[in-house]
Short mmCIF file of C-alpha atoms in Angstrom, two decimals:
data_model
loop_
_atom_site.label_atom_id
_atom_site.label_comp_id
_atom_site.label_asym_id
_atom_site.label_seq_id
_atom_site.Cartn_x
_atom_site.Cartn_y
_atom_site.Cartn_z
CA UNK U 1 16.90 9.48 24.80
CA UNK U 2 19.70 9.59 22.71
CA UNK U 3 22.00 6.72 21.76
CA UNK U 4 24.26 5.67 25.16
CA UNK U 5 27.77 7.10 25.81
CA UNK U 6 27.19 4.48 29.04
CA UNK U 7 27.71 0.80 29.13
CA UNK U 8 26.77 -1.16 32.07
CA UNK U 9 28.26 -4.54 31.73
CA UNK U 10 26.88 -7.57 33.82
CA UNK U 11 29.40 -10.57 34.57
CA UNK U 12 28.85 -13.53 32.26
CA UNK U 13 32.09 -15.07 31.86
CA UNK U 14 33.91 -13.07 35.17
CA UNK U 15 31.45 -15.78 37.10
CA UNK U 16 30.25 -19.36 37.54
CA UNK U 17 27.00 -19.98 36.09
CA UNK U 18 25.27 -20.57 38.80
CA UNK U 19 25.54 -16.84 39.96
CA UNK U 20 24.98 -15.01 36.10
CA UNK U 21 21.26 -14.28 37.23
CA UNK U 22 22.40 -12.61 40.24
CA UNK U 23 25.69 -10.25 38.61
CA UNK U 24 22.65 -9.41 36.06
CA UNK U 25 20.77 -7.79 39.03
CA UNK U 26 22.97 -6.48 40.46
CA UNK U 27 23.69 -4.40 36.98
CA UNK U 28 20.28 -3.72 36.76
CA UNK U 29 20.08 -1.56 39.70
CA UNK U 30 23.01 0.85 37.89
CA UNK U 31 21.14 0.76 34.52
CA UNK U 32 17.83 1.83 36.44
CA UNK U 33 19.58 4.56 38.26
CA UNK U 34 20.31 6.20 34.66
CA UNK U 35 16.97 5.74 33.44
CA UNK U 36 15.51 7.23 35.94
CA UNK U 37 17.38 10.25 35.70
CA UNK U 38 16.74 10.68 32.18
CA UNK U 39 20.23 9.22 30.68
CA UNK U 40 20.47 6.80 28.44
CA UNK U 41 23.26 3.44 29.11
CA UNK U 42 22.91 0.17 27.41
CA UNK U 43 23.20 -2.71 29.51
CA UNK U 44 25.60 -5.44 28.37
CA UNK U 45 27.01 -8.97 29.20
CA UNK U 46 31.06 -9.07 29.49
CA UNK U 47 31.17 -11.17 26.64
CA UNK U 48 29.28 -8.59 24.58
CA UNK U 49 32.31 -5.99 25.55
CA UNK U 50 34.63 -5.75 22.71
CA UNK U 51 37.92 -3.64 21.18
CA UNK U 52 35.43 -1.66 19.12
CA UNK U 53 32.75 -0.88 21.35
CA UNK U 54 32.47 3.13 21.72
CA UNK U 55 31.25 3.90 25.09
CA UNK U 56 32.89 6.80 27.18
CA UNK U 57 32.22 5.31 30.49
CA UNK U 58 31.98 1.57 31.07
CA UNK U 59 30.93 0.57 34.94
CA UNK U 60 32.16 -3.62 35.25
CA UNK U 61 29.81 -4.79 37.88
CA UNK U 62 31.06 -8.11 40.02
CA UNK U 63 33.34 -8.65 37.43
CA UNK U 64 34.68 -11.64 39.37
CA UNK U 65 37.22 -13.21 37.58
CA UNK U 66 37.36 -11.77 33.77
CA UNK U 67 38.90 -14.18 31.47
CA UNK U 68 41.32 -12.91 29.27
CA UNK U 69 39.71 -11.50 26.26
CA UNK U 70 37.58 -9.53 28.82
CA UNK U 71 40.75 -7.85 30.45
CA UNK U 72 41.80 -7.46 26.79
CA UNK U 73 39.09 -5.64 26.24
CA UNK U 74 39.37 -3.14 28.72
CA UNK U 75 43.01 -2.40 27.99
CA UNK U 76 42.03 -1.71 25.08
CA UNK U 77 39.46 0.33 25.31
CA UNK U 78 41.58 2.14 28.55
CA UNK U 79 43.90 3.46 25.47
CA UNK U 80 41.28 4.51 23.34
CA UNK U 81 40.66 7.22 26.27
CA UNK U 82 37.24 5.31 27.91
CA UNK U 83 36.55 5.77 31.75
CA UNK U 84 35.78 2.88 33.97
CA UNK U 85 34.22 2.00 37.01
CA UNK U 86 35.10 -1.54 38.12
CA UNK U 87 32.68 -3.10 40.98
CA UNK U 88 33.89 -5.91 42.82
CA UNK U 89 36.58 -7.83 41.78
CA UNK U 90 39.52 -9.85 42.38
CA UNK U 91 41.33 -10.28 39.40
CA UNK U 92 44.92 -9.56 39.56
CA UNK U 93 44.99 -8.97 35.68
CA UNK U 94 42.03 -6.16 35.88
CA UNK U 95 43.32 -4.37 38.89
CA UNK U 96 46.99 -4.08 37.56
CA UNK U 97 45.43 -2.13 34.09
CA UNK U 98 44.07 0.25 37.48
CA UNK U 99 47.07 0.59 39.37
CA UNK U 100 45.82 -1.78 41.69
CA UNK U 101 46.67 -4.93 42.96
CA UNK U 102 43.93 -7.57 45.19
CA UNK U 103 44.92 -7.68 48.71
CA UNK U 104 42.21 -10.15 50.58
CA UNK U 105 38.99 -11.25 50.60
CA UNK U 106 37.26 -9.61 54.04
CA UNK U 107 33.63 -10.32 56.01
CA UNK U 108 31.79 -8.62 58.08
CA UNK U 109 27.79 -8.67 60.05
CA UNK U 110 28.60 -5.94 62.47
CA UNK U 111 28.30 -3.05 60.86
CA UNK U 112 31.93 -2.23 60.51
CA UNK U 113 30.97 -0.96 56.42
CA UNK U 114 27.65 1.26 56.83
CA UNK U 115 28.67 4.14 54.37
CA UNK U 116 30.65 5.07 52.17
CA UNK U 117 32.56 9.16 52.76
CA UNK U 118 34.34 10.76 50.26
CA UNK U 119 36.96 13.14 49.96
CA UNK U 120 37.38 16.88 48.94
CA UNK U 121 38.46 14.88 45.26
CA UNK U 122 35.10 13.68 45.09
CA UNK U 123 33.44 14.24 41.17
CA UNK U 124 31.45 17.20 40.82
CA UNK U 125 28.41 17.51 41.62
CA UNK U 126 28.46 14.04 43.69
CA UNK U 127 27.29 13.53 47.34
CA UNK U 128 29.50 13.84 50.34
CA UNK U 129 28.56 10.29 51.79
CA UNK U 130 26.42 7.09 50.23
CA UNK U 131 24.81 5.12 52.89
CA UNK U 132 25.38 1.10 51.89
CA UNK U 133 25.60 -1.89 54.37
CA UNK U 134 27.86 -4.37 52.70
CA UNK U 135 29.09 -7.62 54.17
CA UNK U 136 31.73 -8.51 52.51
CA UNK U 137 34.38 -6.55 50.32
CA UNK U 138 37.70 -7.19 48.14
CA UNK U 139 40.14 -4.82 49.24
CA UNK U 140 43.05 -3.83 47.14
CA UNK U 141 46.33 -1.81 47.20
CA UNK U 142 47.82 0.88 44.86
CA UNK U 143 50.81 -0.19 43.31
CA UNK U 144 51.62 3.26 41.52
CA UNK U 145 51.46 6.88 43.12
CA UNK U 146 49.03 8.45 40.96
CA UNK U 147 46.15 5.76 41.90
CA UNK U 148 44.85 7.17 45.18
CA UNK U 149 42.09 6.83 47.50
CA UNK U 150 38.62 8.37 47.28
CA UNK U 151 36.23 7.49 49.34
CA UNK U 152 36.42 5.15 53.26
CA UNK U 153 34.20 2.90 54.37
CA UNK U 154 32.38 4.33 57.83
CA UNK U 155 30.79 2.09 60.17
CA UNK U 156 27.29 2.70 61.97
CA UNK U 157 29.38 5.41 64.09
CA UNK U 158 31.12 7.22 61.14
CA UNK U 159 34.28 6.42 62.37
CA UNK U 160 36.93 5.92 58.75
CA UNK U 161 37.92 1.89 58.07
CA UNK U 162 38.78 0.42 54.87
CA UNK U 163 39.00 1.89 51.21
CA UNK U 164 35.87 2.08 49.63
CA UNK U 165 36.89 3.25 46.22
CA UNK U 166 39.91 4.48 44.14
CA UNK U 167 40.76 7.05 41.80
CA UNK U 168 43.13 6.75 39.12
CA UNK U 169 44.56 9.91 37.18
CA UNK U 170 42.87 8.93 34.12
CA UNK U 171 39.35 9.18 36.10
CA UNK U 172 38.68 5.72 36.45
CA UNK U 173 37.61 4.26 39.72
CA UNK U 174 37.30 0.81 41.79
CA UNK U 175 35.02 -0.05 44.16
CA UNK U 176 35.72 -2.91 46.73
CA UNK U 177 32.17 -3.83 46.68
CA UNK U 178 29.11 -3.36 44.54
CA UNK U 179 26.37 -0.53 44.67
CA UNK U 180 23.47 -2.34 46.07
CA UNK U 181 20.10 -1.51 45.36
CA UNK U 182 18.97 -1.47 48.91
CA UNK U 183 19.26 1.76 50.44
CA UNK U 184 20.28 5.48 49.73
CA UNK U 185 19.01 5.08 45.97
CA UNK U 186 19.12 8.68 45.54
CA UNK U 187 22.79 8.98 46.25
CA UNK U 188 24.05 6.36 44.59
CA UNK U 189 22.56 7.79 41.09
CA UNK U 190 24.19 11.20 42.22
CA UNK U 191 27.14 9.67 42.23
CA UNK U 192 26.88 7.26 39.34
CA UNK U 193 25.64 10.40 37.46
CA UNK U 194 28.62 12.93 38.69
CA UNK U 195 31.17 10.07 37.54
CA UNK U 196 29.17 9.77 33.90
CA UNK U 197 29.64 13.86 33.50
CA UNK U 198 33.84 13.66 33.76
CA UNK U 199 33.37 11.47 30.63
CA UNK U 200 30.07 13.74 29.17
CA UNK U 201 29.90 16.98 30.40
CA UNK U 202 25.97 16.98 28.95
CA UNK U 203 24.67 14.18 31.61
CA UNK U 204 23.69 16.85 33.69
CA UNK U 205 21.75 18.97 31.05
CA UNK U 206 20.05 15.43 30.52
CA UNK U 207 19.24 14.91 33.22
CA UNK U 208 17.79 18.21 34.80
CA UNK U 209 15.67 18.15 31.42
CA UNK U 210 13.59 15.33 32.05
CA UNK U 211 13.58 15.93 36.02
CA UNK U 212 12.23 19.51 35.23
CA UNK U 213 9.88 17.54 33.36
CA UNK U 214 8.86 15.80 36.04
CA UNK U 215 8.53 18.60 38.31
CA UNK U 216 6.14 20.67 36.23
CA UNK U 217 3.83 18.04 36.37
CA UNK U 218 1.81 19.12 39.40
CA UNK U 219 2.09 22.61 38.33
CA UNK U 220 1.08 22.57 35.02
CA UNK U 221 -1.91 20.36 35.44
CA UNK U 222 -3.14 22.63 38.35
CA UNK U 223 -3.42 20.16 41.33
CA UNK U 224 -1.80 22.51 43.02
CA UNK U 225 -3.07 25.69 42.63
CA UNK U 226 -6.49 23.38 43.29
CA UNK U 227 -5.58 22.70 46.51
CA UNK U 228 -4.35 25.92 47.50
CA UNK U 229 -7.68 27.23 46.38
CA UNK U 230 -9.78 24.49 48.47
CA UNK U 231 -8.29 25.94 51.50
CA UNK U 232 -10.76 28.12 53.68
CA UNK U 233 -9.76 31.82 53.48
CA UNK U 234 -9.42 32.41 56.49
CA UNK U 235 -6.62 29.52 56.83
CA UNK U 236 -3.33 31.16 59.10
CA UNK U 237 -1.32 29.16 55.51
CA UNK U 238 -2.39 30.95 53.07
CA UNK U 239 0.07 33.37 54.13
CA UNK U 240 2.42 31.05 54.72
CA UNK U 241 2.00 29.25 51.14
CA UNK U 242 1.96 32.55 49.31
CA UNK U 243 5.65 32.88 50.26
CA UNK U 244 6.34 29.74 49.24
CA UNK U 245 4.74 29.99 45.79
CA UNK U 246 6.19 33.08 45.52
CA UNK U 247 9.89 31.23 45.95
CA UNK U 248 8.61 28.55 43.85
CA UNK U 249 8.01 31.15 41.02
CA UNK U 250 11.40 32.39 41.49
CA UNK U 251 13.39 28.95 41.37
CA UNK U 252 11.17 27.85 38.32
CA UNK U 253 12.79 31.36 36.81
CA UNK U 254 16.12 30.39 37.83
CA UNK U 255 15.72 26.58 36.24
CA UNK U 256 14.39 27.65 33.35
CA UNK U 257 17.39 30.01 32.70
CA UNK U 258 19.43 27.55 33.67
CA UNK U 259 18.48 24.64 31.29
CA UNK U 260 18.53 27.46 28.59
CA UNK U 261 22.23 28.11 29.35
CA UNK U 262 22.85 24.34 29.39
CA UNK U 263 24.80 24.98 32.55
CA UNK U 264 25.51 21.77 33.60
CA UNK U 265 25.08 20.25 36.96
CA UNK U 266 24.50 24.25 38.02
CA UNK U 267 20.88 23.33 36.01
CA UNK U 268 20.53 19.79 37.83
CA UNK U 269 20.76 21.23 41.61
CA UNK U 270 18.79 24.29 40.61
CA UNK U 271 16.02 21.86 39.30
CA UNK U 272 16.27 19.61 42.45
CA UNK U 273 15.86 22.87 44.58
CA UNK U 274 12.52 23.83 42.58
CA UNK U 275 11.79 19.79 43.04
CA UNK U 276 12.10 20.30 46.51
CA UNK U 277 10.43 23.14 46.52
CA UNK U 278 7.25 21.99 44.74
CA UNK U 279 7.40 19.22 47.42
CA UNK U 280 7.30 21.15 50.40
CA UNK U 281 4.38 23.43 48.90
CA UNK U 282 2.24 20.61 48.00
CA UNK U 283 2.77 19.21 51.51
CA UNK U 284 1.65 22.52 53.07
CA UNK U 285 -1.90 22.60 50.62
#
């Protein structure tokens, strides 16, 4: 991997000590995301987040209550032209560098925030909905025009509640809770992965390289083609898995062209298709 445009930053002075161990966790699942899709971040402590630091997209998770030279910090590097993502917070100080301002502290065991559904702004490339149960939130308000809202909380019957994130103009968001690392894992790393490409277009080329990678596996080692071959020949699938390694032939084409032309999250959903694809053939063997 090369070296990380992508700081995740775990709360080490935003929280009491007692609960350090816990923020670090909680950052871990974000980190892990990216590393499983083949992009590089660094994983950081608050304290370790500085004027000079040289990321392109910085994601504060349960960034409590950042002291001073924290919020310094991020004004700073907010003029330098750097893209955040701020998880959970309820600092007056951080949400006003946002256009935001804390509203109340809100809990809830029914249900009532089940999912999170965004809008037509959504980034590229990122998933419609994100399925999360969360308990308890932080909501906040926009206190200037251009900061608007992005995605709603659903409960278990879809129906729209709260704010679940924000937008600002400058691409930075805020989300009232955290991304937890219990459920819908594969659409939380779209989306952590479609915010990353606003601030690094190449994040996609990334990471449909090493997911092509991935998904070669099983055809360049021949465990499929060995299983198609153990079938009896007078199986009714052959037929049917002919036509599907015939499409499979075709969308390997189409990836391969398409992490040639580095084009971008076109390359990514074209190598998830052949992923798919590869799935659903093996399944049929």
């Amino acid at each position: 991997m090369r070296a990380a445009t992508i700081a995740v930053v775990h709360a080490e002075l935003s929280v009491a000590e007692g609960e350090r161990r816990f923020a670090k966790s909680l950052a871990s699942h974000v980190q892990r995301w990216y590393t499983e899709a083949g992009v590089a971040s660094d994983l950081i402590a608050d304290s370790a987040l500085s004027v000079s630091s040289a990321y392109k997209l910085v994601v504060l998770v349960d960034c409590y209550r950042p002291p001073k030279s924290v919020v310094n910090a991020v004004q700073q590097q907010l003029a330098r032209g750097t893209r955040f993502v701020v998880c959970y917070s309820a600092s007056p100080e951080l949400a006003a560098l946002f256009g935001l301002k804390p509203e109340t502290y809100k809990r809830d065991d029914s249900g009532k925030w089940s999912s999170m559904a965004f809008g037509a702004q959504k980034p590229n490339g990122a998933p419609m909905s994100v399925l999360q149960t969360s308990t308890n939130l932080f909501t906040v308000t926009a206190t200037r025009a251009d900061t608007k809202p992005l995605a709603w909380w659903c409960d278990r019957a879809g129906k729209r509640t709260d704010v679940a994130w924000w937008r600002t103009a400058r691409g930075s968001y805020w989300m009232t809770h955290v991304l937890s690392g219990d459920g819908d894992e594969a659409g939380k790393q779209r989306l952590l992965l479609a915010i990353a490409a606003e601030s690094d277009p190449n994040v996609w080329n990334q990471a449909a390289r090493y997911l092509y990678a991935d998904v070669l596996k099983p055809l360049n080692d021949g465990s499929l083609q060995q299983r198609y071959r153990a079938l009896p020949k007078s199986s009714a699938r052959r037929k049917q898995i002919d036509s599907a390694f015939a499409y499979l032939r075709k969308l390997q084409a189409m990836a391969q062209a398409a992490l040639e032309k580095k084009s971008g999250y076109v390359a990514y959903q074209t190598v998830c298709d052949l992923r798919d694809c590869v799935d659903r053939t093996y399944g049929m063997t």
